[in-house]
Amino acid sequence: MKRLHEDTGEHHQLRRNLVDHLFKHGIEDRRVLNAIATIPRQYFMLPQDESVAYVDRAFPIGEGQTISQPYTVAYQSQLLDVEKGMKVLEIGTGSGYQAAVLAVMGADLYTIERQKKLFDRNRNFDYLRGFNNIHFYYGDGYEGLPADAPFDRILITAAAPQVPQPLVHQLARGGKLVLPLGEAPVQRMVRITKHHDDSITEETFDKFSFVPMLKGKQE
Ligand code: SAH
């Protein structure tokens, strides 16, 4: 797909406004705000929607999927508490925007998408190819990436009806898994921590509405 790669002073200003808006709504993690201030969200949108790239809403990206709302991306990224050099697994690459945010935050980012068309689109997306710390996989996120485990952080960006146990297994000691837990239409954001003695604790946060996490791959 052809993408317009224009990033003007006006876009920079719109990003600063978006960062102010997120800060006012409780996103205070500088690493997250810096990533959002850096990444041209318009690159990740369908061409007809580029003018609304900095509106704080989810938008369609084709294949029945959406690019998450900036507030949601920021909220999940903040809960994930990523430090430079951490090995992070994302489930649901979608537009690739969340992957870029985590990569700018310094993660060594592994991301899985179950839809072949979205996977191919991201692999050929020049802006994302510019990151040498993003690794794309086509597969079923319910299975994770056992060969690359353990991960310091795991982020699920689709609604999971239950906590996928293979992902808990693939979490390092001291690791955190953030996911929207529940069925449509509304989920609770949950953070699972695996402690150094392998015990697990669960914290519950605000309500969100994600597209469902589906089983298996799609051609
Ligand atoms: N992180 C994305 C959000 C995309 S929406 C962004 O920044 O744009 C959720 C994505 O999860 C969709 O692309 C959907 O196809 C994908 N998905 C759903 N179930 C999945 C699964 N089991 N494994 C991998 N990806 C999945």
PDB file of C-alpha atoms and ligand atoms in Angstrom:
ATOM      1  CA  MET A   1       0.000   0.000   0.000  1.00  0.00           C
ATOM      2  CA  LYS A   2       1.251   3.473  -0.870  1.00  0.00           C
ATOM      3  CA  ARG A   3       1.643   5.708   2.140  1.00  0.00           C
ATOM      4  CA  LEU A   4       2.122   9.448   2.200  1.00  0.00           C
ATOM      5  CA  HIS A   5       5.195  10.290   4.179  1.00  0.00           C
ATOM      6  CA  GLU A   6       4.638  13.890   5.012  1.00  0.00           C
ATOM      7  CA  ASP A   7       5.304  15.268   8.456  1.00  0.00           C
ATOM      8  CA  THR A   8       4.988  19.037   8.654  1.00  0.00           C
ATOM      9  CA  GLY A   9       5.296  21.689  11.360  1.00  0.00           C
ATOM     10  CA  GLU A  10       1.534  21.551  11.624  1.00  0.00           C
ATOM     11  CA  HIS A  11       1.709  17.841  12.449  1.00  0.00           C
ATOM     12  CA  HIS A  12       4.326  18.592  15.144  1.00  0.00           C
ATOM     13  CA  GLN A  13       1.982  21.145  16.699  1.00  0.00           C
ATOM     14  CA  LEU A  14      -0.945  18.710  16.587  1.00  0.00           C
ATOM     15  CA  ARG A  15       1.222  16.135  18.372  1.00  0.00           C
ATOM     16  CA  ARG A  16       2.155  18.619  21.077  1.00  0.00           C
ATOM     17  CA  ASN A  17      -1.554  19.361  21.584  1.00  0.00           C
ATOM     18  CA  LEU A  18      -2.287  15.637  21.798  1.00  0.00           C
ATOM     19  CA  VAL A  19       0.472  15.186  24.395  1.00  0.00           C
ATOM     20  CA  ASP A  20      -1.007  18.048  26.486  1.00  0.00           C
ATOM     21  CA  HIS A  21      -4.421  16.413  26.265  1.00  0.00           C
ATOM     22  CA  LEU A  22      -3.040  13.025  27.368  1.00  0.00           C
ATOM     23  CA  PHE A  23      -1.135  14.626  30.252  1.00  0.00           C
ATOM     24  CA  LYS A  24      -4.333  16.309  31.453  1.00  0.00           C
ATOM     25  CA  HIS A  25      -6.008  12.893  31.387  1.00  0.00           C
ATOM     26  CA  GLY A  26      -3.447  11.275  33.678  1.00  0.00           C
ATOM     27  CA  ILE A  27      -0.658  10.127  31.355  1.00  0.00           C
ATOM     28  CA  GLU A  28       2.431  11.395  33.137  1.00  0.00           C
ATOM     29  CA  ASP A  29       5.099   8.932  32.046  1.00  0.00           C
ATOM     30  CA  ARG A  30       7.623  11.056  30.132  1.00  0.00           C
ATOM     31  CA  ARG A  31       8.859   8.078  28.126  1.00  0.00           C
ATOM     32  CA  VAL A  32       5.336   7.512  26.809  1.00  0.00           C
ATOM     33  CA  LEU A  33       4.629  11.183  26.110  1.00  0.00           C
ATOM     34  CA  ASN A  34       7.964  11.569  24.336  1.00  0.00           C
ATOM     35  CA  ALA A  35       7.196   8.618  22.059  1.00  0.00           C
ATOM     36  CA  ILE A  36       3.784  10.045  21.173  1.00  0.00           C
ATOM     37  CA  ALA A  37       5.357  13.453  20.528  1.00  0.00           C
ATOM     38  CA  THR A  38       7.841  11.793  18.152  1.00  0.00           C
ATOM     39  CA  ILE A  39       5.808   9.373  16.023  1.00  0.00           C
ATOM     40  CA  PRO A  40       3.809  10.648  13.016  1.00  0.00           C
ATOM     41  CA  ARG A  41       0.460   8.919  13.615  1.00  0.00           C
ATOM     42  CA  GLN A  42      -0.751  10.015  10.176  1.00  0.00           C
ATOM     43  CA  TYR A  43       1.622   7.446   8.627  1.00  0.00           C
ATOM     44  CA  PHE A  44      -0.419   4.679  10.264  1.00  0.00           C
ATOM     45  CA  MET A  45      -3.818   5.867   9.063  1.00  0.00           C
ATOM     46  CA  LEU A  46      -5.691   5.165   5.829  1.00  0.00           C
ATOM     47  CA  PRO A  47      -4.949   8.032   3.380  1.00  0.00           C
ATOM     48  CA  GLN A  48      -8.504   9.394   3.592  1.00  0.00           C
ATOM     49  CA  ASP A  49      -8.217   9.707   7.391  1.00  0.00           C
ATOM     50  CA  GLU A  50      -4.833  11.428   7.635  1.00  0.00           C
ATOM     51  CA  SER A  51      -6.409  14.781   8.507  1.00  0.00           C
ATOM     52  CA  VAL A  52      -7.869  13.317  11.720  1.00  0.00           C
ATOM     53  CA  ALA A  53      -4.698  11.519  12.798  1.00  0.00           C
ATOM     54  CA  TYR A  54      -4.429  13.574  16.004  1.00  0.00           C
ATOM     55  CA  VAL A  55      -8.028  13.243  17.079  1.00  0.00           C
ATOM     56  CA  ASP A  56      -8.061  11.075  20.217  1.00  0.00           C
ATOM     57  CA  ARG A  57     -10.066   8.239  18.683  1.00  0.00           C
ATOM     58  CA  ALA A  58      -9.642   4.795  17.181  1.00  0.00           C
ATOM     59  CA  PHE A  59      -9.889   4.653  13.359  1.00  0.00           C
ATOM     60  CA  PRO A  60     -10.326   1.865  10.827  1.00  0.00           C
ATOM     61  CA  ILE A  61      -7.153   0.547   9.176  1.00  0.00           C
ATOM     62  CA  GLY A  62      -8.822  -2.011   6.867  1.00  0.00           C
ATOM     63  CA  GLU A  63      -9.310  -5.766   7.368  1.00  0.00           C
ATOM     64  CA  GLY A  64     -12.008  -4.996   9.946  1.00  0.00           C
ATOM     65  CA  GLN A  65      -9.380  -3.705  12.402  1.00  0.00           C
ATOM     66  CA  THR A  66      -8.576  -0.393  14.033  1.00  0.00           C
ATOM     67  CA  ILE A  67      -5.638   1.717  15.152  1.00  0.00           C
ATOM     68  CA  SER A  68      -6.179   2.136  18.911  1.00  0.00           C
ATOM     69  CA  GLN A  69      -7.106   5.485  20.406  1.00  0.00           C
ATOM     70  CA  PRO A  70      -3.969   7.452  21.441  1.00  0.00           C
ATOM     71  CA  TYR A  71      -5.238   7.592  25.039  1.00  0.00           C
ATOM     72  CA  THR A  72      -5.527   3.798  25.090  1.00  0.00           C
ATOM     73  CA  VAL A  73      -2.045   3.346  23.592  1.00  0.00           C
ATOM     74  CA  ALA A  74      -0.633   5.768  26.178  1.00  0.00           C
ATOM     75  CA  TYR A  75      -2.546   4.131  29.048  1.00  0.00           C
ATOM     76  CA  GLN A  76      -1.345   0.628  28.178  1.00  0.00           C
ATOM     77  CA  SER A  77       2.224   1.827  27.572  1.00  0.00           C
ATOM     78  CA  GLN A  78       2.293   3.591  30.930  1.00  0.00           C
ATOM     79  CA  LEU A  79       0.996   0.516  32.798  1.00  0.00           C
ATOM     80  CA  LEU A  80       3.566  -1.628  31.037  1.00  0.00           C
ATOM     81  CA  ASP A  81       6.395   0.412  32.601  1.00  0.00           C
ATOM     82  CA  VAL A  82       8.993  -0.297  29.923  1.00  0.00           C
ATOM     83  CA  GLU A  83      12.663   0.418  30.431  1.00  0.00           C
ATOM     84  CA  LYS A  84      15.290   0.669  27.720  1.00  0.00           C
ATOM     85  CA  GLY A  85      16.558  -2.673  26.480  1.00  0.00           C
ATOM     86  CA  MET A  86      13.667  -4.725  27.864  1.00  0.00           C
ATOM     87  CA  LYS A  87      12.407  -7.596  25.761  1.00  0.00           C
ATOM     88  CA  VAL A  88       8.744  -6.870  25.046  1.00  0.00           C
ATOM     89  CA  LEU A  89       6.094  -8.928  23.264  1.00  0.00           C
ATOM     90  CA  GLU A  90       3.041  -7.246  21.729  1.00  0.00           C
ATOM     91  CA  ILE A  91       0.001  -9.257  20.657  1.00  0.00           C
ATOM     92  CA  GLY A  92      -1.921  -7.616  17.784  1.00  0.00           C
ATOM     93  CA  THR A  93       0.391  -5.501  15.600  1.00  0.00           C
ATOM     94  CA  GLY A  94      -2.572  -3.950  13.744  1.00  0.00           C
ATOM     95  CA  SER A  95      -1.440  -0.605  12.340  1.00  0.00           C
ATOM     96  CA  GLY A  96       1.986  -0.904  13.980  1.00  0.00           C
ATOM     97  CA  TYR A  97       1.530   2.353  15.904  1.00  0.00           C
ATOM     98  CA  GLN A  98       1.723   0.807  19.379  1.00  0.00           C
ATOM     99  CA  ALA A  99       4.780  -1.160  18.241  1.00  0.00           C
ATOM    100  CA  ALA A 100       6.466   2.102  17.207  1.00  0.00           C
ATOM    101  CA  VAL A 101       5.637   3.683  20.597  1.00  0.00           C
ATOM    102  CA  LEU A 102       7.278   0.787  22.468  1.00  0.00           C
ATOM    103  CA  ALA A 103      10.250   0.807  20.095  1.00  0.00           C
ATOM    104  CA  VAL A 104      10.830   4.539  20.642  1.00  0.00           C
ATOM    105  CA  MET A 105      10.644   3.848  24.397  1.00  0.00           C
ATOM    106  CA  GLY A 106      13.664   1.607  23.853  1.00  0.00           C
ATOM    107  CA  ALA A 107      12.076  -1.844  23.943  1.00  0.00           C
ATOM    108  CA  ASP A 108      13.428  -4.766  21.993  1.00  0.00           C
ATOM    109  CA  LEU A 109      10.003  -5.343  20.511  1.00  0.00           C
ATOM    110  CA  TYR A 110       8.503  -8.596  19.224  1.00  0.00           C
ATOM    111  CA  THR A 111       5.042  -8.203  17.741  1.00  0.00           C
ATOM    112  CA  ILE A 112       2.564 -10.818  16.463  1.00  0.00           C
ATOM    113  CA  GLU A 113      -0.340 -10.289  14.069  1.00  0.00           C
ATOM    114  CA  ARG A 114      -2.823 -13.028  13.088  1.00  0.00           C
ATOM    115  CA  GLN A 115      -3.973 -11.365   9.832  1.00  0.00           C
ATOM    116  CA  LYS A 116      -1.604 -11.990   6.940  1.00  0.00           C
ATOM    117  CA  LYS A 117      -2.549  -8.781   5.100  1.00  0.00           C
ATOM    118  CA  LEU A 118      -1.748  -6.576   8.092  1.00  0.00           C
ATOM    119  CA  PHE A 119       1.470  -8.480   8.750  1.00  0.00           C
ATOM    120  CA  ASP A 120       2.591  -8.015   5.114  1.00  0.00           C
ATOM    121  CA  ARG A 121       1.632  -4.362   5.148  1.00  0.00           C
ATOM    122  CA  ASN A 122       3.750  -3.704   8.245  1.00  0.00           C
ATOM    123  CA  ARG A 123       6.730  -5.643   6.943  1.00  0.00           C
ATOM    124  CA  ASN A 124       6.732  -3.350   3.891  1.00  0.00           C
ATOM    125  CA  PHE A 125       6.044  -0.131   5.761  1.00  0.00           C
ATOM    126  CA  ASP A 126       9.148   2.052   5.333  1.00  0.00           C
ATOM    127  CA  TYR A 127       8.772   3.982   8.568  1.00  0.00           C
ATOM    128  CA  LEU A 128       8.565   0.791  10.653  1.00  0.00           C
ATOM    129  CA  ARG A 129      11.377  -0.845   8.689  1.00  0.00           C
ATOM    130  CA  GLY A 130      13.553   1.993   9.932  1.00  0.00           C
ATOM    131  CA  PHE A 131      13.473   0.483  13.439  1.00  0.00           C
ATOM    132  CA  ASN A 132      15.994  -2.292  13.935  1.00  0.00           C
ATOM    133  CA  ASN A 133      14.424  -3.117  17.321  1.00  0.00           C
ATOM    134  CA  ILE A 134      11.030  -4.275  15.963  1.00  0.00           C
ATOM    135  CA  HIS A 135      10.624  -7.943  14.972  1.00  0.00           C
ATOM    136  CA  PHE A 136       7.419  -8.870  13.116  1.00  0.00           C
ATOM    137  CA  TYR A 137       5.727 -12.260  13.375  1.00  0.00           C
ATOM    138  CA  TYR A 138       2.683 -13.710  11.642  1.00  0.00           C
ATOM    139  CA  GLY A 139       0.932 -16.084  14.016  1.00  0.00           C
ATOM    140  CA  ASP A 140      -1.581 -16.679  16.778  1.00  0.00           C
ATOM    141  CA  GLY A 141      -0.827 -14.478  19.755  1.00  0.00           C
ATOM    142  CA  TYR A 142      -2.582 -16.957  22.072  1.00  0.00           C
ATOM    143  CA  GLU A 143       0.524 -19.112  21.641  1.00  0.00           C
ATOM    144  CA  GLY A 144       3.011 -16.264  22.076  1.00  0.00           C
ATOM    145  CA  LEU A 145       6.579 -16.837  20.908  1.00  0.00           C
ATOM    146  CA  PRO A 146       7.944 -19.745  22.982  1.00  0.00           C
ATOM    147  CA  ALA A 147      11.256 -19.760  21.073  1.00  0.00           C
ATOM    148  CA  ASP A 148      11.974 -16.129  22.033  1.00  0.00           C
ATOM    149  CA  ALA A 149      10.677 -16.277  25.634  1.00  0.00           C
ATOM    150  CA  PRO A 150      11.021 -15.162  28.365  1.00  0.00           C
ATOM    151  CA  PHE A 151       9.779 -11.580  27.934  1.00  0.00           C
ATOM    152  CA  ASP A 152      10.150  -8.774  30.477  1.00  0.00           C
ATOM    153  CA  ARG A 153       6.849  -7.305  29.359  1.00  0.00           C
ATOM    154  CA  ILE A 154       3.866  -8.560  27.351  1.00  0.00           C
ATOM    155  CA  LEU A 155       1.110  -6.308  25.994  1.00  0.00           C
ATOM    156  CA  ILE A 156      -2.138  -7.610  24.496  1.00  0.00           C
ATOM    157  CA  THR A 157      -3.924  -5.042  22.312  1.00  0.00           C
ATOM    158  CA  ALA A 158      -7.113  -7.058  21.664  1.00  0.00           C
ATOM    159  CA  ALA A 159      -9.777  -8.125  24.176  1.00  0.00           C
ATOM    160  CA  ALA A 160      -8.923 -11.502  25.714  1.00  0.00           C
ATOM    161  CA  PRO A 161     -11.870 -13.432  27.243  1.00  0.00           C
ATOM    162  CA  GLN A 162      -9.447 -15.121  29.664  1.00  0.00           C
ATOM    163  CA  VAL A 163      -5.798 -14.610  30.547  1.00  0.00           C
ATOM    164  CA  PRO A 164      -3.876 -16.678  27.947  1.00  0.00           C
ATOM    165  CA  GLN A 165      -1.802 -19.051  30.089  1.00  0.00           C
ATOM    166  CA  PRO A 166       0.983 -19.618  27.515  1.00  0.00           C
ATOM    167  CA  LEU A 167       1.705 -15.878  27.760  1.00  0.00           C
ATOM    168  CA  VAL A 168       1.916 -16.040  31.569  1.00  0.00           C
ATOM    169  CA  HIS A 169       4.422 -18.897  31.132  1.00  0.00           C
ATOM    170  CA  GLN A 170       6.464 -16.776  28.707  1.00  0.00           C
ATOM    171  CA  LEU A 171       6.755 -13.935  31.217  1.00  0.00           C
ATOM    172  CA  ALA A 172      10.138 -13.504  32.903  1.00  0.00           C
ATOM    173  CA  ARG A 173      10.375 -13.340  36.706  1.00  0.00           C
ATOM    174  CA  GLY A 174       9.672  -9.742  37.639  1.00  0.00           C
ATOM    175  CA  GLY A 175       7.740  -9.455  34.354  1.00  0.00           C
ATOM    176  CA  LYS A 176       4.424  -7.734  33.674  1.00  0.00           C
ATOM    177  CA  LEU A 177       1.548  -8.585  31.333  1.00  0.00           C
ATOM    178  CA  VAL A 178      -1.020  -5.891  30.489  1.00  0.00           C
ATOM    179  CA  LEU A 179      -4.271  -6.881  28.801  1.00  0.00           C
ATOM    180  CA  PRO A 180      -7.885  -5.824  28.309  1.00  0.00           C
ATOM    181  CA  LEU A 181      -9.735  -8.717  29.957  1.00  0.00           C
ATOM    182  CA  GLY A 182     -13.297  -9.692  29.086  1.00  0.00           C
ATOM    183  CA  GLU A 183     -15.801 -10.168  26.261  1.00  0.00           C
ATOM    184  CA  ALA A 184     -17.353  -7.477  24.035  1.00  0.00           C
ATOM    185  CA  PRO A 185     -18.384  -4.716  24.460  1.00  0.00           C
ATOM    186  CA  VAL A 186     -16.402  -3.627  27.539  1.00  0.00           C
ATOM    187  CA  GLN A 187     -13.215  -4.957  29.134  1.00  0.00           C
ATOM    188  CA  ARG A 188     -11.228  -4.160  32.251  1.00  0.00           C
ATOM    189  CA  MET A 189      -7.558  -3.299  31.917  1.00  0.00           C
ATOM    190  CA  VAL A 190      -5.597  -5.794  33.970  1.00  0.00           C
ATOM    191  CA  ARG A 191      -1.914  -5.988  34.874  1.00  0.00           C
ATOM    192  CA  ILE A 192      -0.445  -9.312  35.907  1.00  0.00           C
ATOM    193  CA  THR A 193       2.926  -9.396  37.657  1.00  0.00           C
ATOM    194  CA  LYS A 194       5.068 -12.509  37.945  1.00  0.00           C
ATOM    195  CA  HIS A 195       7.198 -12.167  41.071  1.00  0.00           C
ATOM    196  CA  HIS A 196      10.654 -13.580  41.702  1.00  0.00           C
ATOM    197  CA  ASP A 197       9.193 -16.559  43.590  1.00  0.00           C
ATOM    198  CA  ASP A 198       6.942 -17.255  40.532  1.00  0.00           C
ATOM    199  CA  SER A 199       3.799 -16.103  42.375  1.00  0.00           C
ATOM    200  CA  ILE A 200       1.316 -14.048  40.352  1.00  0.00           C
ATOM    201  CA  THR A 201      -0.627 -10.947  41.353  1.00  0.00           C
ATOM    202  CA  GLU A 202      -3.341  -9.191  39.396  1.00  0.00           C
ATOM    203  CA  GLU A 203      -4.314  -5.497  39.454  1.00  0.00           C
ATOM    204  CA  THR A 204      -7.437  -4.087  37.847  1.00  0.00           C
ATOM    205  CA  PHE A 205      -7.752  -0.667  36.213  1.00  0.00           C
ATOM    206  CA  ASP A 206     -10.232   1.254  34.020  1.00  0.00           C
ATOM    207  CA  LYS A 207     -12.743   0.039  31.448  1.00  0.00           C
ATOM    208  CA  PHE A 208     -11.963   0.009  27.716  1.00  0.00           C
ATOM    209  CA  SER A 209     -13.435  -1.383  24.534  1.00  0.00           C
ATOM    210  CA  PHE A 210     -11.126  -3.377  22.240  1.00  0.00           C
ATOM    211  CA  VAL A 211     -11.657  -5.552  19.167  1.00  0.00           C
ATOM    212  CA  PRO A 212     -11.658  -9.241  20.168  1.00  0.00           C
ATOM    213  CA  MET A 213      -8.558 -11.408  20.402  1.00  0.00           C
ATOM    214  CA  LEU A 214      -9.339 -14.247  17.981  1.00  0.00           C
ATOM    215  CA  LYS A 215      -7.949 -17.779  17.837  1.00  0.00           C
ATOM    216  CA  GLY A 216      -5.764 -19.024  14.973  1.00  0.00           C
ATOM    217  CA  LYS A 217      -4.250 -17.263  11.982  1.00  0.00           C
ATOM    218  CA  GLN A 218      -6.100 -15.672   9.069  1.00  0.00           C
ATOM    219  CA  GLU A 219      -4.771 -15.834   5.499  1.00  0.00           C
TER     220      GLU A 219
HETATM  221  N1  SAH B   1      -1.703  -2.488  18.516  1.00  0.00           N
HETATM  222  C1  SAH B   1      -2.569  -2.123  17.421  1.00  0.00           C
HETATM  223  C2  SAH B   1      -4.035  -2.318  17.790  1.00  0.00           C
HETATM  224  C3  SAH B   1      -4.689  -3.122  16.743  1.00  0.00           C
HETATM  225  S1  SAH B   1      -6.286  -3.756  17.053  1.00  0.00           S
HETATM  226  C4  SAH B   1      -2.285  -0.715  16.916  1.00  0.00           C
HETATM  227  O1  SAH B   1      -1.458  -0.019  17.488  1.00  0.00           O
HETATM  228  O2  SAH B   1      -2.848  -0.333  15.903  1.00  0.00           O
HETATM  229  C5  SAH B   1      -5.896  -5.439  17.539  1.00  0.00           C
HETATM  230  C6  SAH B   1      -5.130  -6.296  16.534  1.00  0.00           C
HETATM  231  O3  SAH B   1      -5.012  -7.577  17.147  1.00  0.00           O
HETATM  232  C7  SAH B   1      -5.814  -6.538  15.189  1.00  0.00           C
HETATM  233  O4  SAH B   1      -4.925  -6.215  14.152  1.00  0.00           O
HETATM  234  C8  SAH B   1      -6.130  -8.037  15.197  1.00  0.00           C
HETATM  235  O5  SAH B   1      -6.039  -8.651  13.919  1.00  0.00           O
HETATM  236  C9  SAH B   1      -5.057  -8.573  16.130  1.00  0.00           C
HETATM  237  N2  SAH B   1      -5.341  -9.848  16.784  1.00  0.00           N
HETATM  238  C10 SAH B   1      -6.513 -10.309  17.281  1.00  0.00           C
HETATM  239  N3  SAH B   1      -6.364 -11.562  17.792  1.00  0.00           N
HETATM  240  C11 SAH B   1      -5.042 -11.875  17.643  1.00  0.00           C
HETATM  241  C12 SAH B   1      -4.250 -13.030  17.960  1.00  0.00           C
HETATM  242  N4  SAH B   1      -4.780 -14.115  18.527  1.00  0.00           N
HETATM  243  N5  SAH B   1      -2.940 -12.994  17.635  1.00  0.00           N
HETATM  244  C13 SAH B   1      -2.369 -11.919  17.043  1.00  0.00           C
HETATM  245  N6  SAH B   1      -3.073 -10.813  16.705  1.00  0.00           N
HETATM  246  C14 SAH B   1      -4.388 -10.788  17.000  1.00  0.00           C
END
